[in-house]
């Protein structure tokens, strides 16, 4: 029997759903099956054929409008004109690699470095978040002299050989590396501990000790600071410091994976790690920094990066190319000009409040938590026991799809709706999302 991936297979189209499809959708799914590799997955039992996007909205081939509450790739909004104009203008001039001099990569880097702690002074560029995390792991190993990497129980950090070996969210069909150790996620809803930070730090120390017992030297702790794949766990601001202290005390580095919580997403700070007042040794970023243009980056303390870069040349043909840098610069400009960090904080708080209000009407809602426009909506079959209700979550997702709201699930039990709209999401969109959730939970409530 095939193993199921929690991140890929939970909310996906499968062959048994094909009979219910319209002819045009069935034609596309059949062609996709013929020409694309079988590892690919489609969202929804009834897949969505999207043809256009604008800001927080998407349209399908039939002209139906959807509210996008999931796609952080287009972080500042689908088809933002500032990004389109910047990319087009640079494409008309030049696109090449980083072994020639060009102002864009230098100017963008200087700008980006003003947004991180002053201890971080060096940057390197790639095309994907997987590549950034892959390089970060190599840097951690070069700096520490070890190989052991610690991640959380349901973490996702990429699809390269190194990163997939440290991405348990890919499922049991993708084995973890022998040098990877997992810690339980800092889930304040389910962890009964007087101090979440101390508890989490102790869990990391246990795994470092286990590595040592097996002859593995600890290299680093790799984490997305909102633990999105673990179910969106913002936790109390500041609690991560104890964990970072333990990592450093054991000779490792802290790699902050900011692909999902970065670039103003959490509202309280520009970066997810900054909510906790910690200074990473390495920061990785990807998807949102170019609003869909393939670009990623690694920023680091110079002494940490030097352990790798003084010994090994690194070249990524189109990492940091002028077109990608033009897109990335446009994104930074828009975040500032449209005040998207403040927008995320204010609108996200209003959305969180409205979603929390649904708990009085629906006992199946166990917890609602988040920071800015990044919210986890957890469904349970019993509030007292906090029993996860994965099937309800999947059915809610399908109801939302029919109500033209797009999102998906996360967490080790597949029962948390991951509500992560583009930063173009507006206050007037709250009624659409909350209303659709209310209708779905009402329709699916036990009779």
mmCIF file of N, CA and C in Angstrom, residues 278-392:
data_model
loop_
_atom_site.group_PDB
_atom_site.id
_atom_site.type_symbol
_atom_site.label_atom_id
_atom_site.label_comp_id
_atom_site.label_asym_id
_atom_site.label_seq_id
_atom_site.Cartn_x
_atom_site.Cartn_y
_atom_site.Cartn_z
ATOM 1 N N UNK A 278 15.097 37.066 18.438
ATOM 2 C CA UNK A 278 16.320 36.277 18.308
ATOM 3 C C UNK A 278 17.098 36.722 17.071
ATOM 4 N N UNK A 279 18.398 36.445 17.097
ATOM 5 C CA UNK A 279 19.257 36.736 15.954
ATOM 6 C C UNK A 279 19.744 35.402 15.393
ATOM 7 N N UNK A 280 19.272 35.013 14.205
ATOM 8 C CA UNK A 280 19.722 33.749 13.610
ATOM 9 C C UNK A 280 21.182 33.844 13.171
ATOM 10 N N UNK A 281 21.758 32.699 12.908
ATOM 11 C CA UNK A 281 23.091 32.654 12.310
ATOM 12 C C UNK A 281 22.983 32.671 10.792
ATOM 13 N N UNK A 282 21.908 32.056 10.294
ATOM 14 C CA UNK A 282 21.611 32.008 8.860
ATOM 15 C C UNK A 282 20.125 32.238 8.676
ATOM 16 N N UNK A 283 19.772 32.999 7.661
ATOM 17 C CA UNK A 283 18.367 33.234 7.310
ATOM 18 C C UNK A 283 18.174 32.755 5.878
ATOM 19 N N UNK A 284 17.136 31.972 5.651
ATOM 20 C CA UNK A 284 16.814 31.570 4.283
ATOM 21 C C UNK A 284 15.456 32.117 3.900
ATOM 22 N N UNK A 285 15.289 32.373 2.613
ATOM 23 C CA UNK A 285 14.027 32.921 2.117
ATOM 24 C C UNK A 285 13.818 32.474 0.684
ATOM 25 N N UNK A 286 12.591 32.569 0.213
ATOM 26 C CA UNK A 286 12.296 32.103 -1.136
ATOM 27 C C UNK A 286 11.035 32.726 -1.681
ATOM 28 N N UNK A 287 10.079 31.875 -2.054
ATOM 29 C CA UNK A 287 8.872 32.239 -2.783
ATOM 30 C C UNK A 287 8.395 33.693 -2.682
ATOM 31 N N UNK A 288 8.050 34.187 -1.496
ATOM 32 C CA UNK A 288 7.438 35.515 -1.452
ATOM 33 C C UNK A 288 8.362 36.655 -1.854
ATOM 34 N N UNK A 289 9.672 36.476 -1.790
ATOM 35 C CA UNK A 289 10.572 37.607 -2.021
ATOM 36 C C UNK A 289 10.529 38.100 -3.462
ATOM 37 N N UNK A 290 10.079 37.279 -4.400
ATOM 38 C CA UNK A 290 9.971 37.704 -5.785
ATOM 39 C C UNK A 290 8.554 37.700 -6.308
ATOM 40 N N UNK A 291 7.584 37.454 -5.417
ATOM 41 C CA UNK A 291 6.167 37.448 -5.793
ATOM 42 C C UNK A 291 5.858 36.483 -6.938
ATOM 43 N N UNK A 292 6.572 35.375 -6.958
ATOM 44 C CA UNK A 292 6.315 34.369 -7.980
ATOM 45 C C UNK A 292 7.455 34.176 -8.953
ATOM 46 N N UNK A 293 8.336 35.156 -9.075
ATOM 47 C CA UNK A 293 9.544 34.993 -9.887
ATOM 48 C C UNK A 293 10.501 34.098 -9.101
ATOM 49 N N UNK A 294 11.070 33.053 -9.710
ATOM 50 C CA UNK A 294 11.937 32.130 -8.954
ATOM 51 C C UNK A 294 13.204 32.811 -8.441
ATOM 52 N N UNK A 295 13.203 33.113 -7.152
ATOM 53 C CA UNK A 295 14.371 33.713 -6.515
ATOM 54 C C UNK A 295 14.360 33.332 -5.043
ATOM 55 N N UNK A 296 15.538 33.053 -4.513
ATOM 56 C CA UNK A 296 15.668 32.759 -3.090
ATOM 57 C C UNK A 296 17.008 33.293 -2.622
ATOM 58 N N UNK A 297 17.192 33.277 -1.292
ATOM 59 C CA UNK A 297 18.413 33.848 -0.752
ATOM 60 C C UNK A 297 18.805 33.202 0.558
ATOM 61 N N UNK A 298 20.071 33.324 0.865
ATOM 62 C CA UNK A 298 20.622 32.952 2.162
ATOM 63 C C UNK A 298 21.389 34.163 2.673
ATOM 64 N N UNK A 299 21.043 34.615 3.871
ATOM 65 C CA UNK A 299 21.787 35.672 4.542
ATOM 66 C C UNK A 299 22.461 35.063 5.756
ATOM 67 N N UNK A 300 23.636 35.558 6.127
ATOM 68 C CA UNK A 300 24.369 34.910 7.211
ATOM 69 C C UNK A 300 25.298 35.865 7.932
ATOM 70 N N UNK A 301 25.628 35.473 9.166
ATOM 71 C CA UNK A 301 26.733 36.104 9.869
ATOM 72 C C UNK A 301 28.005 35.804 9.066
ATOM 73 N N UNK A 302 28.885 36.765 8.884
ATOM 74 C CA UNK A 302 30.056 36.540 8.023
ATOM 75 C C UNK A 302 30.963 35.411 8.503
ATOM 76 N N UNK A 303 31.137 35.278 9.814
ATOM 77 C CA UNK A 303 32.028 34.239 10.317
ATOM 78 C C UNK A 303 31.445 32.839 10.122
ATOM 79 N N UNK A 304 30.126 32.747 10.123
ATOM 80 C CA UNK A 304 29.475 31.457 9.885
ATOM 81 C C UNK A 304 29.591 31.080 8.412
ATOM 82 N N UNK A 305 29.294 32.020 7.536
ATOM 83 C CA UNK A 305 29.370 31.742 6.106
ATOM 84 C C UNK A 305 30.810 31.466 5.669
ATOM 85 N N UNK A 306 31.766 32.134 6.292
ATOM 86 C CA UNK A 306 33.164 31.987 5.886
ATOM 87 C C UNK A 306 33.655 30.551 6.000
ATOM 88 N N UNK A 307 33.141 29.817 6.982
ATOM 89 C CA UNK A 307 33.572 28.423 7.154
ATOM 90 C C UNK A 307 33.298 27.605 5.899
ATOM 91 N N UNK A 308 32.263 27.989 5.172
ATOM 92 C CA UNK A 308 31.937 27.323 3.909
ATOM 93 C C UNK A 308 32.567 28.055 2.726
ATOM 94 N N UNK A 309 32.324 29.357 2.641
ATOM 95 C CA UNK A 309 32.697 30.102 1.425
ATOM 96 C C UNK A 309 34.198 30.320 1.268
ATOM 97 N N UNK A 310 34.963 30.242 2.358
ATOM 98 C CA UNK A 310 36.413 30.367 2.230
ATOM 99 C C UNK A 310 37.047 29.122 1.627
ATOM 100 N N UNK A 311 36.291 28.028 1.638
ATOM 101 C CA UNK A 311 36.832 26.755 1.158
ATOM 102 C C UNK A 311 36.204 26.278 -0.144
ATOM 103 N N UNK A 312 34.911 26.616 -0.347
ATOM 104 C CA UNK A 312 34.170 26.043 -1.473
ATOM 105 C C UNK A 312 33.554 27.144 -2.329
ATOM 106 N N UNK A 313 33.927 27.253 -3.603
ATOM 107 C CA UNK A 313 33.231 28.196 -4.505
ATOM 108 C C UNK A 313 31.775 27.742 -4.686
ATOM 109 N N UNK A 314 30.884 28.704 -4.830
ATOM 110 C CA UNK A 314 29.471 28.371 -5.048
ATOM 111 C C UNK A 314 28.952 29.176 -6.225
ATOM 112 N N UNK A 315 28.240 28.497 -7.110
ATOM 113 C CA UNK A 315 27.698 29.178 -8.283
ATOM 114 C C UNK A 315 26.329 28.603 -8.604
ATOM 115 N N UNK A 316 25.353 29.474 -8.700
ATOM 116 C CA UNK A 316 23.999 29.101 -9.069
ATOM 117 C C UNK A 316 23.659 29.943 -10.295
ATOM 118 N N UNK A 317 23.586 29.306 -11.451
ATOM 119 C CA UNK A 317 23.566 30.038 -12.725
ATOM 120 C C UNK A 317 22.615 31.220 -12.738
ATOM 121 N N UNK A 318 21.369 31.005 -12.337
ATOM 122 C CA UNK A 318 20.417 32.106 -12.398
ATOM 123 C C UNK A 318 19.979 32.594 -11.030
ATOM 124 N N UNK A 319 20.677 32.172 -9.972
ATOM 125 C CA UNK A 319 20.428 32.753 -8.665
ATOM 126 C C UNK A 319 20.927 34.182 -8.632
ATOM 127 N N UNK A 320 20.044 35.128 -8.331
ATOM 128 C CA UNK A 320 20.445 36.530 -8.277
ATOM 129 C C UNK A 320 20.552 37.203 -9.626
ATOM 130 N N UNK A 321 19.936 36.646 -10.654
ATOM 131 C CA UNK A 321 20.003 37.281 -11.978
ATOM 132 C C UNK A 321 19.272 38.629 -11.960
ATOM 133 N N UNK A 322 19.577 39.525 -12.892
ATOM 134 C CA UNK A 322 19.000 40.872 -12.853
ATOM 135 C C UNK A 322 17.477 40.911 -12.872
ATOM 136 N N UNK A 323 16.832 40.007 -13.592
ATOM 137 C CA UNK A 323 15.364 40.000 -13.631
ATOM 138 C C UNK A 323 14.790 39.614 -12.271
ATOM 139 N N UNK A 324 15.379 38.580 -11.663
ATOM 140 C CA UNK A 324 14.920 38.166 -10.336
ATOM 141 C C UNK A 324 15.143 39.277 -9.316
ATOM 142 N N UNK A 325 16.274 39.959 -9.426
ATOM 143 C CA UNK A 325 16.561 41.048 -8.497
ATOM 144 C C UNK A 325 15.605 42.221 -8.699
ATOM 145 N N UNK A 326 15.221 42.464 -9.946
ATOM 146 C CA UNK A 326 14.246 43.524 -10.215
ATOM 147 C C UNK A 326 12.914 43.202 -9.546
ATOM 148 N N UNK A 327 12.498 41.941 -9.637
ATOM 149 C CA UNK A 327 11.251 41.521 -8.987
ATOM 150 C C UNK A 327 11.364 41.659 -7.481
ATOM 151 N N UNK A 328 12.480 41.193 -6.917
ATOM 152 C CA UNK A 328 12.666 41.246 -5.470
ATOM 153 C C UNK A 328 12.677 42.679 -4.954
ATOM 154 N N UNK A 329 13.332 43.568 -5.686
ATOM 155 C CA UNK A 329 13.363 44.981 -5.276
ATOM 156 C C UNK A 329 11.968 45.588 -5.332
ATOM 157 N N UNK A 330 11.210 45.226 -6.358
ATOM 158 C CA UNK A 330 9.837 45.732 -6.469
ATOM 159 C C UNK A 330 9.001 45.274 -5.280
ATOM 160 N N UNK A 331 9.198 44.042 -4.842
ATOM 161 C CA UNK A 331 8.451 43.536 -3.687
ATOM 162 C C UNK A 331 8.776 44.353 -2.438
ATOM 163 N N UNK A 332 10.058 44.593 -2.180
ATOM 164 C CA UNK A 332 10.421 45.409 -1.017
ATOM 165 C C UNK A 332 9.814 46.801 -1.103
ATOM 166 N N UNK A 333 9.872 47.382 -2.285
ATOM 167 C CA UNK A 333 9.311 48.726 -2.455
ATOM 168 C C UNK A 333 7.816 48.745 -2.160
ATOM 169 N N UNK A 334 7.103 47.740 -2.650
ATOM 170 C CA UNK A 334 5.649 47.684 -2.451
ATOM 171 C C UNK A 334 5.319 47.476 -0.976
ATOM 172 N N UNK A 335 6.067 46.610 -0.298
ATOM 173 C CA UNK A 335 5.807 46.382 1.125
ATOM 174 C C UNK A 335 5.913 47.691 1.894
ATOM 175 N N UNK A 336 6.894 48.507 1.539
ATOM 176 C CA UNK A 336 7.056 49.798 2.209
ATOM 177 C C UNK A 336 5.958 50.784 1.790
ATOM 178 N N UNK A 337 5.787 50.926 0.476
ATOM 179 C CA UNK A 337 4.867 51.949 -0.032
ATOM 180 C C UNK A 337 3.421 51.669 0.370
ATOM 181 N N UNK A 338 3.032 50.399 0.368
ATOM 182 C CA UNK A 338 1.663 50.042 0.725
ATOM 183 C C UNK A 338 1.527 49.702 2.207
ATOM 184 N N UNK A 339 2.611 49.875 2.962
ATOM 185 C CA UNK A 339 2.618 49.636 4.411
ATOM 186 C C UNK A 339 2.011 48.268 4.742
ATOM 187 N N UNK A 340 2.530 47.244 4.064
ATOM 188 C CA UNK A 340 1.915 45.924 4.171
ATOM 189 C C UNK A 340 2.184 45.232 5.498
ATOM 190 N N UNK A 341 3.261 45.601 6.181
ATOM 191 C CA UNK A 341 3.460 44.986 7.497
ATOM 192 C C UNK A 341 2.379 45.455 8.473
ATOM 193 N N UNK A 342 2.127 46.754 8.507
ATOM 194 C CA UNK A 342 1.059 47.274 9.364
ATOM 195 C C UNK A 342 -0.295 46.743 8.912
ATOM 196 N N UNK A 343 -0.475 46.660 7.599
ATOM 197 C CA UNK A 343 -1.722 46.123 7.049
ATOM 198 C C UNK A 343 -1.932 44.681 7.510
ATOM 199 N N UNK A 344 -0.870 43.880 7.448
ATOM 200 C CA UNK A 344 -0.974 42.487 7.869
ATOM 201 C C UNK A 344 -1.336 42.390 9.346
ATOM 202 N N UNK A 345 -0.730 43.237 10.157
ATOM 203 C CA UNK A 345 -0.998 43.217 11.594
ATOM 204 C C UNK A 345 -2.446 43.607 11.892
ATOM 205 N N UNK A 346 -2.917 44.677 11.282
ATOM 206 C CA UNK A 346 -4.255 45.207 11.590
ATOM 207 C C UNK A 346 -5.348 44.307 11.022
ATOM 208 N N UNK A 347 -5.252 43.992 9.734
ATOM 209 C CA UNK A 347 -6.295 43.167 9.109
ATOM 210 C C UNK A 347 -6.239 41.740 9.659
ATOM 211 N N UNK A 348 -5.014 41.241 9.911
ATOM 212 C CA UNK A 348 -4.882 39.906 10.480
ATOM 213 C C UNK A 348 -5.533 39.800 11.845
ATOM 214 N N UNK A 349 -5.388 40.829 12.683
ATOM 215 C CA UNK A 349 -6.006 40.816 14.016
ATOM 216 C C UNK A 349 -7.529 40.810 13.900
ATOM 217 N N UNK A 350 -8.066 41.578 12.956
ATOM 218 C CA UNK A 350 -9.521 41.590 12.763
ATOM 219 C C UNK A 350 -10.020 40.239 12.254
ATOM 220 N N UNK A 351 -9.264 39.636 11.345
ATOM 221 C CA UNK A 351 -9.640 38.319 10.834
ATOM 222 C C UNK A 351 -9.589 37.287 11.954
ATOM 223 N N UNK A 352 -8.531 37.314 12.746
ATOM 224 C CA UNK A 352 -8.395 36.369 13.855
ATOM 225 C C UNK A 352 -9.557 36.508 14.838
ATOM 226 N N UNK A 353 -9.959 37.736 15.106
ATOM 227 C CA UNK A 353 -11.078 37.981 16.016
ATOM 228 C C UNK A 353 -12.386 37.414 15.465
ATOM 229 N N UNK A 354 -12.634 37.638 14.169
ATOM 230 C CA UNK A 354 -13.867 37.124 13.561
ATOM 231 C C UNK A 354 -13.874 35.602 13.507
ATOM 232 N N UNK A 355 -12.730 35.006 13.202
ATOM 233 C CA UNK A 355 -12.646 33.546 13.178
ATOM 234 C C UNK A 355 -12.848 32.971 14.577
ATOM 235 N N UNK A 356 -12.281 33.618 15.579
ATOM 236 C CA UNK A 356 -12.456 33.153 16.960
ATOM 237 C C UNK A 356 -13.915 33.229 17.371
ATOM 238 N N UNK A 357 -14.633 34.211 16.832
ATOM 239 C CA UNK A 357 -16.049 34.353 17.133
ATOM 240 C C UNK A 357 -16.892 33.176 16.682
ATOM 241 N N UNK A 358 -16.395 32.439 15.686
ATOM 242 C CA UNK A 358 -17.133 31.256 15.209
ATOM 243 C C UNK A 358 -17.138 30.135 16.236
ATOM 244 N N UNK A 359 -16.222 30.171 17.200
ATOM 245 C CA UNK A 359 -16.129 29.083 18.169
ATOM 246 C C UNK A 359 -17.398 28.948 19.001
ATOM 247 N N UNK A 360 -18.098 30.059 19.238
ATOM 248 C CA UNK A 360 -19.336 29.997 20.014
ATOM 249 C C UNK A 360 -20.435 29.249 19.269
ATOM 250 N N UNK A 361 -20.355 29.226 17.946
ATOM 251 C CA UNK A 361 -21.374 28.570 17.126
ATOM 252 C C UNK A 361 -21.006 27.146 16.736
ATOM 253 N N UNK A 362 -19.710 26.843 16.750
ATOM 254 C CA UNK A 362 -19.268 25.551 16.232
ATOM 255 C C UNK A 362 -18.313 24.867 17.205
ATOM 256 N N UNK A 363 -18.800 23.887 17.957
ATOM 257 C CA UNK A 363 -17.938 23.180 18.915
ATOM 258 C C UNK A 363 -16.817 22.385 18.260
ATOM 259 N N UNK A 364 -16.867 22.243 16.957
ATOM 260 C CA UNK A 364 -15.804 21.520 16.241
ATOM 261 C C UNK A 364 -14.536 22.356 16.085
ATOM 262 N N UNK A 365 -14.605 23.640 16.403
ATOM 263 C CA UNK A 365 -13.415 24.483 16.340
ATOM 264 C C UNK A 365 -12.679 24.358 17.672
ATOM 265 N N UNK A 366 -11.494 23.772 17.634
ATOM 266 C CA UNK A 366 -10.744 23.588 18.864
ATOM 267 C C UNK A 366 -9.884 24.782 19.218
ATOM 268 N N UNK A 367 -9.279 25.411 18.219
ATOM 269 C CA UNK A 367 -8.362 26.510 18.484
ATOM 270 C C UNK A 367 -8.239 27.375 17.234
ATOM 271 N N UNK A 368 -8.087 28.666 17.442
ATOM 272 C CA UNK A 368 -7.797 29.616 16.371
ATOM 273 C C UNK A 368 -6.602 30.440 16.832
ATOM 274 N N UNK A 369 -5.548 30.463 16.039
ATOM 275 C CA UNK A 369 -4.309 31.120 16.458
ATOM 276 C C UNK A 369 -3.611 31.710 15.232
ATOM 277 N N UNK A 370 -2.770 32.699 15.469
ATOM 278 C CA UNK A 370 -2.050 33.240 14.327
ATOM 279 C C UNK A 370 -1.283 34.492 14.667
ATOM 280 N N UNK A 371 -0.601 34.995 13.660
ATOM 281 C CA UNK A 371 0.114 36.264 13.749
ATOM 282 C C UNK A 371 -0.010 36.927 12.391
ATOM 283 N N UNK A 372 -0.558 38.138 12.366
ATOM 284 C CA UNK A 372 -0.766 38.809 11.089
ATOM 285 C C UNK A 372 -1.674 38.001 10.189
ATOM 286 N N UNK A 373 -1.311 37.957 8.902
ATOM 287 C CA UNK A 373 -2.128 37.207 7.941
ATOM 288 C C UNK A 373 -1.582 35.791 7.783
ATOM 289 N N UNK A 374 -1.454 35.106 8.921
ATOM 290 C CA UNK A 374 -1.018 33.706 8.952
ATOM 291 C C UNK A 374 -1.731 33.057 10.136
ATOM 292 N N UNK A 375 -2.792 32.297 9.842
ATOM 293 C CA UNK A 375 -3.690 31.812 10.891
ATOM 294 C C UNK A 375 -3.908 30.312 10.759
ATOM 295 N N UNK A 376 -3.879 29.628 11.891
ATOM 296 C CA UNK A 376 -4.219 28.221 11.963
ATOM 297 C C UNK A 376 -5.594 28.054 12.593
ATOM 298 N N UNK A 377 -6.447 27.262 11.954
ATOM 299 C CA UNK A 377 -7.844 27.078 12.362
ATOM 300 C C UNK A 377 -8.029 25.588 12.600
ATOM 301 N N UNK A 378 -7.970 25.179 13.867
ATOM 302 C CA UNK A 378 -7.901 23.745 14.188
ATOM 303 C C UNK A 378 -9.271 23.150 14.485
ATOM 304 N N UNK A 379 -9.548 22.013 13.844
ATOM 305 C CA UNK A 379 -10.831 21.334 13.987
ATOM 306 C C UNK A 379 -10.671 20.043 14.778
ATOM 307 N N UNK A 380 -11.597 19.817 15.707
ATOM 308 C CA UNK A 380 -11.546 18.650 16.587
ATOM 309 C C UNK A 380 -12.925 18.007 16.668
ATOM 310 N N UNK A 381 -12.942 16.729 17.025
ATOM 311 C CA UNK A 381 -14.227 16.047 17.222
ATOM 312 C C UNK A 381 -14.721 16.213 18.650
ATOM 313 N N UNK A 382 -13.817 16.605 19.555
ATOM 314 C CA UNK A 382 -14.191 16.818 20.955
ATOM 315 C C UNK A 382 -13.251 17.871 21.548
ATOM 316 N N UNK A 383 -13.814 18.978 22.012
ATOM 317 C CA UNK A 383 -12.983 20.060 22.526
ATOM 318 C C UNK A 383 -12.229 19.679 23.793
ATOM 319 N N UNK A 384 -12.879 18.902 24.654
ATOM 320 C CA UNK A 384 -12.259 18.564 25.934
ATOM 321 C C UNK A 384 -11.028 17.692 25.735
ATOM 322 N N UNK A 385 -11.146 16.696 24.865
ATOM 323 C CA UNK A 385 -10.016 15.795 24.618
ATOM 324 C C UNK A 385 -9.092 16.307 23.512
ATOM 325 N N UNK A 386 -9.546 17.332 22.793
ATOM 326 C CA UNK A 386 -8.792 17.919 21.683
ATOM 327 C C UNK A 386 -8.488 16.882 20.593
ATOM 328 N N UNK A 387 -9.414 15.968 20.385
ATOM 329 C CA UNK A 387 -9.221 14.917 19.383
ATOM 330 C C UNK A 387 -9.241 15.511 17.981
ATOM 331 N N UNK A 388 -8.165 15.376 17.213
ATOM 332 C CA UNK A 388 -8.118 15.969 15.867
ATOM 333 C C UNK A 388 -9.193 15.379 14.961
ATOM 334 N N UNK A 389 -9.793 16.218 14.115
ATOM 335 C CA UNK A 389 -10.809 15.749 13.170
ATOM 336 C C UNK A 389 -10.340 16.043 11.744
ATOM 337 N N UNK A 390 -9.511 15.140 11.243
ATOM 338 C CA UNK A 390 -8.950 15.306 9.902
ATOM 339 C C UNK A 390 -10.028 15.245 8.835
ATOM 340 N N UNK A 391 -10.971 14.321 8.966
ATOM 341 C CA UNK A 391 -11.990 14.183 7.928
ATOM 342 C C UNK A 391 -12.854 15.430 7.830
ATOM 343 N N UNK A 392 -13.202 16.007 8.975
ATOM 344 C CA UNK A 392 -13.973 17.247 8.938
ATOM 345 C C UNK A 392 -13.176 18.340 8.238
#
